[in-house]
Structure formats: structure tokens, C-alpha cells
Short mmCIF file of C-alpha atoms and ligand atoms in Angstrom, two decimals:
data_model
loop_
_atom_site.label_atom_id
_atom_site.label_comp_id
_atom_site.label_asym_id
_atom_site.label_seq_id
_atom_site.Cartn_x
_atom_site.Cartn_y
_atom_site.Cartn_z
CA MET A 1 0.26 -0.14 0.22
CA ASN A 2 1.35 2.77 -1.16
CA SER A 3 1.88 6.15 1.60
CA ILE A 4 -1.62 8.07 0.06
CA GLU A 5 -3.63 4.87 0.53
CA ILE A 6 -2.22 4.94 3.93
CA ALA A 7 -3.39 7.98 4.58
CA SER A 8 -6.75 7.44 2.32
CA ARG A 9 -7.75 4.91 5.56
CA LYS A 10 -6.28 6.36 7.92
CA ILE A 11 -9.39 9.34 7.06
CA ASP A 12 -11.88 7.68 5.95
CA LYS A 13 -11.19 5.69 9.71
CA GLY A 14 -11.48 9.12 11.63
CA GLU A 15 -7.72 8.42 12.81
CA ARG A 16 -4.78 10.29 13.05
CA LEU A 17 -2.00 11.84 10.05
CA ASN A 18 1.60 11.48 11.49
CA PHE A 19 4.04 14.29 9.27
CA THR A 20 5.21 11.47 7.13
CA GLU A 21 1.69 10.73 6.08
CA ALA A 22 0.67 14.68 5.59
CA LEU A 23 4.01 15.12 3.28
CA ALA A 24 2.54 12.35 1.34
CA LEU A 25 -0.61 14.14 0.63
CA TYR A 26 1.24 17.33 0.15
CA GLN A 27 3.72 15.94 -2.56
CA HIS A 28 0.73 13.98 -3.95
CA ASN A 29 -0.53 15.53 -7.46
CA ASP A 30 -4.07 14.37 -7.42
CA ILE A 31 -5.53 17.08 -6.43
CA LEU A 32 -9.07 16.48 -6.79
CA LYS A 33 -7.66 13.44 -4.14
CA LEU A 34 -7.35 16.04 -1.86
CA ALA A 35 -10.36 17.93 -1.74
CA GLU A 36 -12.67 14.30 -1.79
CA LEU A 37 -10.80 13.20 1.18
CA ALA A 38 -10.53 16.85 2.80
CA ARG A 39 -14.92 17.19 2.14
CA MET A 40 -15.12 14.07 3.58
CA VAL A 41 -14.23 15.65 5.99
CA LYS A 42 -15.73 18.53 6.51
CA GLU A 43 -18.96 17.49 5.97
CA ARG A 44 -18.33 14.95 8.78
CA LYS A 45 -17.70 18.13 11.37
CA SER A 46 -20.21 20.94 10.20
CA GLY A 47 -22.15 18.15 7.67
CA GLN A 48 -24.37 21.17 5.19
CA TYR A 49 -23.44 24.45 6.68
CA VAL A 50 -21.28 26.78 5.64
CA TYR A 51 -20.59 29.98 8.43
CA TYR A 52 -19.85 33.46 7.95
CA ASN A 53 -20.60 36.47 10.43
CA VAL A 54 -20.78 40.26 9.73
CA ASN A 55 -17.74 42.19 11.40
CA ARG A 56 -15.85 44.92 11.31
CA HIS A 57 -12.01 45.24 11.05
CA ILE A 58 -10.42 48.41 12.81
CA ASN A 59 -6.78 48.44 12.07
CA LEU A 60 -5.79 51.50 15.03
CA THR A 61 -2.23 52.66 14.29
CA ASN A 62 0.37 51.29 11.85
CA ILE A 63 3.13 52.23 13.29
CA CYS A 64 5.29 49.41 14.54
CA VAL A 65 8.74 49.95 16.31
CA SER A 66 9.38 46.01 14.22
CA GLY A 67 9.95 47.40 10.77
CA CYS A 68 9.50 43.03 9.58
CA PRO A 69 10.36 42.40 6.32
CA LEU A 70 7.24 40.64 5.52
CA CYS A 71 4.98 43.51 6.50
CA ALA A 72 3.44 46.43 4.33
CA PHE A 73 1.47 47.67 6.74
CA GLY A 74 3.03 48.96 9.53
CA CYS A 75 5.62 51.99 8.56
CA LYS A 76 7.70 54.61 10.50
CA ALA A 77 5.80 57.40 12.46
CA GLU A 78 7.20 60.04 10.40
CA GLU A 79 6.08 58.37 6.84
CA GLN A 80 3.01 60.67 5.03
CA ARG A 81 1.01 56.73 5.65
CA ALA A 82 1.25 56.57 9.10
CA TYR A 83 -2.00 57.50 11.30
CA VAL A 84 -3.14 56.61 15.17
CA MET A 85 -6.54 56.65 15.91
CA GLN A 86 -7.49 58.14 18.85
CA LYS A 87 -10.47 56.66 21.25
CA SER A 88 -13.46 58.72 19.72
CA GLU A 89 -11.99 57.67 16.63
CA VAL A 90 -12.79 54.20 17.14
CA ILE A 91 -15.84 54.85 18.90
CA GLU A 92 -17.56 57.08 16.36
CA ILE A 93 -16.39 54.36 13.89
CA VAL A 94 -18.11 51.30 15.91
CA SER A 95 -21.19 53.47 16.52
CA GLN A 96 -21.58 53.92 13.10
CA THR A 97 -21.36 50.78 11.76
CA MET A 98 -23.65 49.14 14.71
CA ARG A 99 -26.37 52.35 13.06
CA GLU A 100 -25.78 51.58 9.65
CA THR A 101 -25.19 47.19 10.28
CA PRO A 102 -27.39 45.87 12.63
CA ASP A 103 -26.66 42.81 12.16
CA LEU A 104 -23.33 43.23 13.26
CA SER A 105 -21.60 40.63 15.39
CA GLU A 106 -18.54 41.10 16.19
CA ILE A 107 -15.40 43.45 15.87
CA HIS A 108 -12.03 42.26 15.25
CA MET A 109 -9.23 44.95 16.15
CA VAL A 110 -5.61 44.31 15.16
CA SER A 111 -2.49 46.54 14.95
CA ALA A 112 0.83 47.16 14.94
CA LEU A 113 3.26 48.56 17.59
CA HIS A 114 3.45 51.49 18.27
CA PRO A 115 6.77 52.55 20.34
CA ASP A 116 4.53 55.64 22.81
CA LYS A 117 1.42 54.12 23.07
CA PRO A 118 1.25 52.99 27.02
CA PHE A 119 -0.77 49.85 27.17
CA SER A 120 -3.58 51.78 29.17
CA TYR A 121 -4.35 53.52 25.87
CA TYR A 122 -5.10 49.87 24.25
CA LEU A 123 -7.24 48.94 27.83
CA ASP A 124 -9.11 52.40 27.39
CA ILE A 125 -9.87 51.67 24.04
CA VAL A 126 -11.10 48.20 25.01
CA ALA A 127 -13.73 49.73 27.57
CA ALA A 128 -15.05 51.93 25.57
CA VAL A 129 -15.75 49.84 22.85
CA LYS A 130 -17.60 47.42 25.15
CA ARG A 131 -19.39 50.03 26.61
CA ALA A 132 -20.55 51.45 22.78
CA ALA A 133 -21.43 48.23 21.97
CA PRO A 134 -21.60 45.64 25.02
CA GLN A 135 -23.65 43.00 22.96
CA VAL A 136 -20.71 43.19 19.92
CA HIS A 137 -18.22 40.62 20.83
CA LEU A 138 -14.39 41.91 20.46
CA LYS A 139 -12.05 39.83 19.19
CA ALA A 140 -8.19 42.25 19.88
CA PHE A 141 -4.92 41.88 19.26
CA THR A 142 -2.56 39.32 18.20
CA PRO A 143 -0.07 37.33 20.75
CA VAL A 144 2.49 39.43 19.07
CA GLU A 145 0.20 42.73 20.44
CA ILE A 146 0.06 40.69 23.57
CA VAL A 147 3.55 40.04 23.86
CA HIS A 148 4.51 44.08 23.35
CA PHE A 149 2.49 45.20 25.29
CA ALA A 150 3.72 43.35 28.23
CA ASN A 151 6.80 44.51 27.65
CA ILE A 152 6.13 48.07 27.29
CA SER A 153 3.35 47.57 30.90
CA GLN A 154 6.34 45.28 32.20
CA LEU A 155 3.90 42.63 33.11
CA GLY A 156 3.51 39.69 32.23
CA ILE A 157 1.32 38.06 29.81
CA THR A 158 -1.32 36.57 31.84
CA ALA A 159 -1.74 39.85 33.75
CA VAL A 160 -2.33 41.82 30.43
CA LEU A 161 -4.40 39.58 29.24
CA GLU A 162 -6.38 39.11 32.80
CA GLN A 163 -6.28 43.33 32.12
CA LEU A 164 -8.06 42.89 28.79
CA LYS A 165 -9.91 40.21 29.68
CA ALA A 166 -11.01 43.08 32.67
CA ALA A 167 -11.64 45.33 30.76
CA GLY A 168 -14.00 43.43 27.45
CA LEU A 169 -11.68 41.68 25.56
CA ASP A 170 -13.72 38.40 24.44
CA SER A 171 -10.97 36.82 22.45
CA LEU A 172 -8.32 36.86 20.05
CA PRO A 173 -7.49 36.29 16.67
CA GLY A 174 -4.92 34.26 16.82
CA GLY A 175 -2.21 35.72 13.41
CA GLY A 176 1.20 37.15 13.92
CA ALA A 177 2.11 32.91 13.66
CA GLU A 178 3.15 33.16 10.48
CA ILE A 179 5.55 30.20 10.31
CA LEU A 180 6.13 28.66 14.03
CA ASP A 181 9.53 28.02 13.26
CA ASP A 182 12.70 30.25 14.68
CA SER A 183 15.29 29.83 11.69
CA VAL A 184 11.91 31.58 9.90
CA ARG A 185 11.39 34.41 11.67
CA LYS A 186 13.92 35.00 11.88
CA ILE A 187 13.92 35.62 8.21
CA ILE A 188 10.99 37.71 8.03
CA CYS A 189 10.39 39.32 11.36
CA PRO A 190 13.14 39.19 13.26
CA ASN A 191 11.72 41.47 15.87
CA LYS A 192 8.22 39.85 16.98
CA ALA A 193 7.02 37.60 19.33
CA THR A 194 9.23 34.23 18.52
CA THR A 195 7.53 30.87 18.68
CA ALA A 196 7.37 30.28 22.33
CA GLU A 197 6.12 33.58 23.04
CA TRP A 198 3.43 33.18 20.69
CA ILE A 199 2.09 29.75 22.19
CA ASP A 200 2.82 31.12 24.70
CA VAL A 201 0.54 33.70 24.69
CA ILE A 202 -2.22 31.52 23.00
CA THR A 203 -1.89 28.89 26.31
CA ALA A 204 -2.29 31.87 28.86
CA ALA A 205 -4.97 32.60 26.88
CA HIS A 206 -6.73 29.42 26.92
CA SER A 207 -6.24 29.19 30.36
CA LEU A 208 -8.01 32.60 31.28
CA GLY A 209 -10.85 30.78 29.35
CA LEU A 210 -9.87 33.25 26.19
CA PRO A 211 -10.32 31.22 23.10
CA THR A 212 -8.53 32.39 19.74
CA ASN A 213 -7.40 31.60 17.07
CA ALA A 214 -5.03 29.49 14.37
CA THR A 215 -2.92 31.14 11.30
CA MET A 216 -0.57 30.27 9.42
CA LEU A 217 1.08 32.77 6.82
CA TYR A 218 3.08 31.18 3.67
CA GLY A 219 4.54 30.78 0.18
CA HIS A 220 7.27 32.97 1.64
CA VAL A 221 10.78 32.08 2.70
CA GLU A 222 9.47 28.14 4.40
CA THR A 223 9.90 24.99 3.54
CA ILE A 224 6.64 22.09 3.62
CA GLU A 225 8.36 20.26 6.17
CA GLN A 226 8.15 23.57 8.71
CA ARG A 227 4.58 24.51 7.08
CA ILE A 228 3.77 21.01 8.09
CA GLN A 229 5.24 20.72 11.22
CA HIS A 230 3.22 24.25 12.21
CA LEU A 231 0.10 22.54 11.68
CA ILE A 232 0.93 19.73 14.17
CA THR A 233 2.50 21.85 16.42
CA LEU A 234 -1.18 23.25 16.46
CA ARG A 235 -3.12 20.26 16.63
CA ASP A 236 -0.63 20.12 19.84
CA ILE A 237 -1.78 22.65 21.52
CA GLN A 238 -5.23 22.06 20.59
CA ASP A 239 -5.06 18.69 22.15
CA ARG A 240 -3.95 20.50 25.49
CA THR A 241 -6.24 23.19 25.09
CA GLY A 242 -8.93 23.11 22.73
CA LYS A 243 -10.05 26.31 22.24
CA PHE A 244 -9.01 27.17 19.52
CA GLN A 245 -12.02 28.26 17.21
CA ALA A 246 -10.54 27.87 13.47
CA PHE A 247 -7.39 27.57 11.71
CA ILE A 248 -7.00 30.52 8.55
CA ALA A 249 -4.12 29.92 6.14
CA PHE A 250 -2.78 32.90 4.75
CA PRO A 251 -1.50 33.12 1.14
CA PHE A 252 1.52 35.61 1.80
CA HIS A 253 1.70 38.52 -0.72
CA PRO A 254 4.84 40.21 -1.85
CA ALA A 255 3.69 43.37 -2.92
CA ASN A 256 5.60 46.70 -1.16
CA THR A 257 7.18 43.70 1.91
CA GLY A 258 11.13 43.60 1.62
CA PHE A 259 9.77 40.12 -0.67
CA THR A 260 8.68 41.35 -3.31
CA ASN A 261 11.15 39.27 -5.58
CA LEU A 262 8.87 36.68 -4.43
CA GLN A 263 5.63 35.68 -6.54
CA ARG A 264 1.82 35.25 -4.56
CA VAL A 265 2.37 31.41 -4.19
CA SER A 266 -0.70 29.83 -6.74
CA SER A 267 -4.09 29.06 -6.48
CA TRP A 268 -3.41 24.87 -6.52
CA GLU A 269 -0.99 25.62 -3.93
CA ASP A 270 -4.33 28.23 -1.23
CA LEU A 271 -6.09 25.32 -2.13
CA LYS A 272 -3.95 21.73 -0.83
CA MET A 273 -2.99 24.18 1.66
CA ILE A 274 -6.70 24.49 2.77
CA SER A 275 -6.86 20.61 2.59
CA LEU A 276 -4.02 19.70 3.99
CA ALA A 277 -5.10 21.69 6.93
CA ARG A 278 -7.88 20.07 7.15
CA LEU A 279 -7.03 16.74 7.26
CA VAL A 280 -3.72 17.42 9.76
CA LEU A 281 -6.40 19.54 11.96
CA ASP A 282 -8.29 16.93 13.33
CA ASN A 283 -9.17 18.16 16.16
CA PHE A 284 -10.31 22.51 15.27
CA ASP A 285 -13.77 22.46 14.54
CA HIS A 286 -13.40 25.25 11.43
CA ILE A 287 -10.93 25.80 9.13
CA LYS A 288 -11.82 29.16 7.31
CA ALA A 289 -11.57 30.64 3.84
CA PHE A 290 -10.51 34.24 4.13
CA TRP A 291 -11.26 35.13 1.06
CA MET A 292 -9.75 38.58 1.55
CA MET A 293 -6.59 37.44 1.09
CA LEU A 294 -7.57 34.38 -1.25
CA THR A 295 -10.50 36.27 -3.48
CA LEU A 296 -13.53 35.10 -3.72
CA PRO A 297 -12.95 32.58 -6.51
CA ILE A 298 -10.23 30.83 -4.26
CA ALA A 299 -12.21 30.66 -1.20
CA GLN A 300 -15.60 29.90 -3.28
CA LEU A 301 -13.20 27.00 -5.05
CA ALA A 302 -12.14 25.66 -0.66
CA LEU A 303 -15.03 25.11 0.58
CA THR A 304 -14.88 21.86 -1.99
CA PHE A 305 -11.69 21.19 -0.29
CA GLY A 306 -12.19 20.99 3.23
CA ALA A 307 -13.07 24.79 4.28
CA ASP A 308 -16.35 25.53 6.21
CA ASP A 309 -15.91 29.85 6.88
CA LEU A 310 -15.69 32.31 4.53
CA ASP A 311 -14.80 34.16 7.71
CA GLY A 312 -17.07 38.16 7.20
CA THR A 313 -18.11 41.33 5.70
CA VAL A 314 -15.39 42.53 6.95
CA VAL A 315 -15.92 46.53 5.96
CA GLU A 316 -13.08 47.46 6.03
CA GLU A 317 -9.38 46.27 5.99
CA LYS A 318 -5.72 48.22 5.68
CA ILE A 319 -3.41 45.25 6.17
CA ILE A 320 -3.56 42.98 3.44
CA HIS A 321 -4.44 45.35 1.11
CA ALA A 322 -1.69 47.16 1.94
CA ALA A 323 0.62 43.97 0.59
CA GLY A 324 -1.47 44.86 -2.44
CA ALA A 325 -4.73 42.10 -1.95
CA THR A 326 -6.93 43.45 -4.81
CA THR A 327 -9.92 41.79 -3.03
CA LYS A 328 -12.34 43.81 -1.71
CA LYS A 329 -12.16 46.11 1.71
CA GLY A 330 -15.45 44.42 2.23
CA ILE A 331 -18.68 42.38 0.64
CA THR A 332 -22.22 41.84 1.13
CA LYS A 333 -24.56 39.41 3.11
CA LYS A 334 -26.00 39.44 0.35
CA GLU A 335 -22.70 38.69 -2.21
CA ILE A 336 -21.80 36.03 1.10
CA ILE A 337 -24.76 33.98 0.74
CA SER A 338 -24.90 34.10 -2.78
CA PHE A 339 -20.92 32.15 -3.37
CA VAL A 340 -21.98 29.73 -0.78
CA GLU A 341 -25.49 28.53 -2.01
CA GLU A 342 -23.41 28.48 -5.79
CA THR A 343 -21.76 25.24 -4.32
CA GLY A 344 -24.43 23.84 -2.83
CA TYR A 345 -23.76 24.42 1.15
CA LEU A 346 -26.03 25.64 3.58
CA ALA A 347 -24.88 29.95 4.34
CA VAL A 348 -24.86 30.37 7.92
CA GLU A 349 -24.55 33.19 10.14
CA ARG A 350 -22.99 32.76 12.87
CA ASP A 351 -21.52 34.55 16.25
CA THR A 352 -17.63 34.13 17.28
CA PHE A 353 -18.60 30.85 18.94
CA TYR A 354 -20.33 29.18 15.98
CA ARG A 355 -23.83 29.42 17.26
CA PRO A 356 -25.71 29.71 13.62
CA LEU A 357 -28.33 32.79 14.37
CA LYS A 358 -29.50 32.80 10.56
CA ILE A 359 -28.94 30.08 8.09
CA SER A 360 -29.83 30.85 4.51
CA SER A 361 -32.87 29.29 3.08
CA GLY A 362 -30.95 26.51 0.25
CA VAL A 363 -29.88 24.87 -2.43
CA LYS A 364 -29.33 27.32 -5.53
CA SER A 365 -31.52 26.27 -8.00
CA TYR A 366 -30.32 25.79 -12.32
CA GLY A 367 -33.56 23.96 -13.01
S1 SF4 B 401 3.86 42.13 11.41
FE1 SF4 B 401 2.86 43.55 12.67
S2 SF4 B 401 5.62 43.83 14.10
FE2 SF4 B 401 5.99 43.57 12.07
S3 SF4 B 401 6.06 45.57 11.41
FE3 SF4 B 401 4.11 44.86 10.03
S4 SF4 B 401 2.48 45.42 12.06
FE4 SF4 B 401 4.29 45.79 13.08
#
């Protein structure tokens, strides 16, 4: 029996894949076989449902001390594009979004590592957002930002998380994982949180009852083996904590970064990564195809490659677009529902904890 047959049998029986089997699946060229396996696992976990939510992104500042070569968003304070939001501006955005979007269920807030803003600035904003929108879930701050807060406040990671939680933080988005291998991080983001720090923040958050997502940024200097090890590291954490809600793989967009010599990976590779993640991460309930990074057509295709979530309406996003993403900065519910229904699945509007809020009427009829 060859390694693909072994992997297929294990997936069929619901058994866990090891590193070698995952690598064999990645190296396998029959992408439709991967799709078939990943789709089977997706349907075991979430049946005919494909999730999305109504959310709003807010990026407080792009001024950053880190200067990561991989980044097109962060900049120095003296650059013309530099900005920092005041609390009043943030609250105005939140209030306006609530007026215009009554179904808003989540605010997603991530930013750069500002050199001077004290930890109290972030705590104040969290508390103010929570006061302005108490019923809206506040998902904010990557582990990289949490490490930055711990450094500038002289508090430990747990104390930072406790204070943010007390102020109103509900969960963490789990970004900044990139590839959890310090030899890669030294090249793409040498000044930001290490692998161990990223894991420390995630496990501390989980132990405080703050769920997170898990992410991966692929398609730069990493090897396929490092991508698979990254997935296995996440799976090991999930075995211990059970508090990852979803996994999101982001293809690297090289425009305006320190890696403009690189090409964005192909859609073939995007779909392989989605399937592989669905098959390796057997203890994750949800695999997200983040349409903004993938483009809508690839995200829609990803729904037949094991993804069960398209993320949200977003409304306005700056970080990915700084790196040359040409997708829209937001999308309507109607558009998302239509994209899902074309695939034959049901579009389910969810809250951040994947509780269904509204289920679409059904499959599009072509007959
Ligand atoms: S990736 Fe994050 S930490 Fe690095 S420069 Fe960009 S905003 Fe700053």
C-alpha cells in the first residue's frame, strides 16, 4: 500500500495523520483526491453548513517598532501614511457601524506595535468599545501585540490578558503565527514575538477562558516540512487546551514588503493548503477560507476543499491591502450567501462561537 492509500484509509477511519503521511498528501498531485478527502472530513464536522459572520475590522495604528520585512502595513511615525486613532474616532466607527449594520456581531481589532502608546491606551479603547457595543463580541490583539503590551507595561503576559479581559476583550484572533519556526521568523519578522512567545500567549489566553484562532502565513521562505510541522504544533496545543476555534491559512502577498522578489503562490497551492489543514487538524472544528486573502473565487472553491467558513463582511481592512491584495475591502451578506449557495451548501450566519444565527433558505436552483 502506498502512503496515499495509507493516509486515505486513516482519514476514512477518522484516525490521525502523522508528519510523513501529511507530507505525502501534500506531495500528491491528484488535487481532486485531496479535495474528496478534505470535503468528507468537512462534512463529518459541519455537514452542509458553511459559516460567515457580520464583522467590522478596525486597525488602530500602522506605526510600528518592529519593521518586519514581511510587512507592508507597518511604518515609521514620520512617514506620510502613518496614523494613530484616538479613542473618540474608534467609538465613532463602532457607533456608525452599529447604525448601518444592525446585524453586526463582531469587532475585529488588530494593529501595529506603536512605540509610545502605553498599555492604558489599549485598555481604554477596549473598555470604551465594550461600553458602546456591549452585545458585540470584541476579538482583538494578536499574540505579537500581547507580547508588546507585556514589554511596555512590565506586566507579564497573563496579567496583560487578565486586564484586557476585565476591560471587555472576548477573544484573540491568533494572528502573527506566520510559521512557528524561529529559523523562518529570523528572516521574515526578526523583531517580533518568537515561536515560544506566540505559544505562551495562546496557552495563557486559553487557560483564562479566552478562545483564539490559529493562523499560518505561507508562501515566503518556509519549506513544506515547516508548514506541516506548524500544523502539527497547532494540533498539539489544541490537544492540550481545546480552545482554538478555527484555523486560517494566509497566502503571503509580497507587494510592498521586503520580499518583492517573490511571487504570490498559485491557487493550486492555496487549495492544497486548505485541504491539508482540514486533514491534519483533526481536532479543529473549523477551517476558514479568508476570502480577502484568497480572493472570492478561490475562497468559494476552497469550500469543496474542506473549508467551512468564509470569515465575514469585514467592511474595511487595511493590513492585507497594504501588501497588494486586490480584493474588495468588504462584502455584503447577500453576496456571501450567494457564493455559498452556488456550491450547494447552506450559508449560516454565525456568532464568534459558531452558534448559528440565521441559516440561508437553501440551495440555488438551476432547473
Ligand atoms: S507584521 Fe506586525 S509587528 Fe511586523 S512590522 Fe507589520 S505591523 Fe509591525
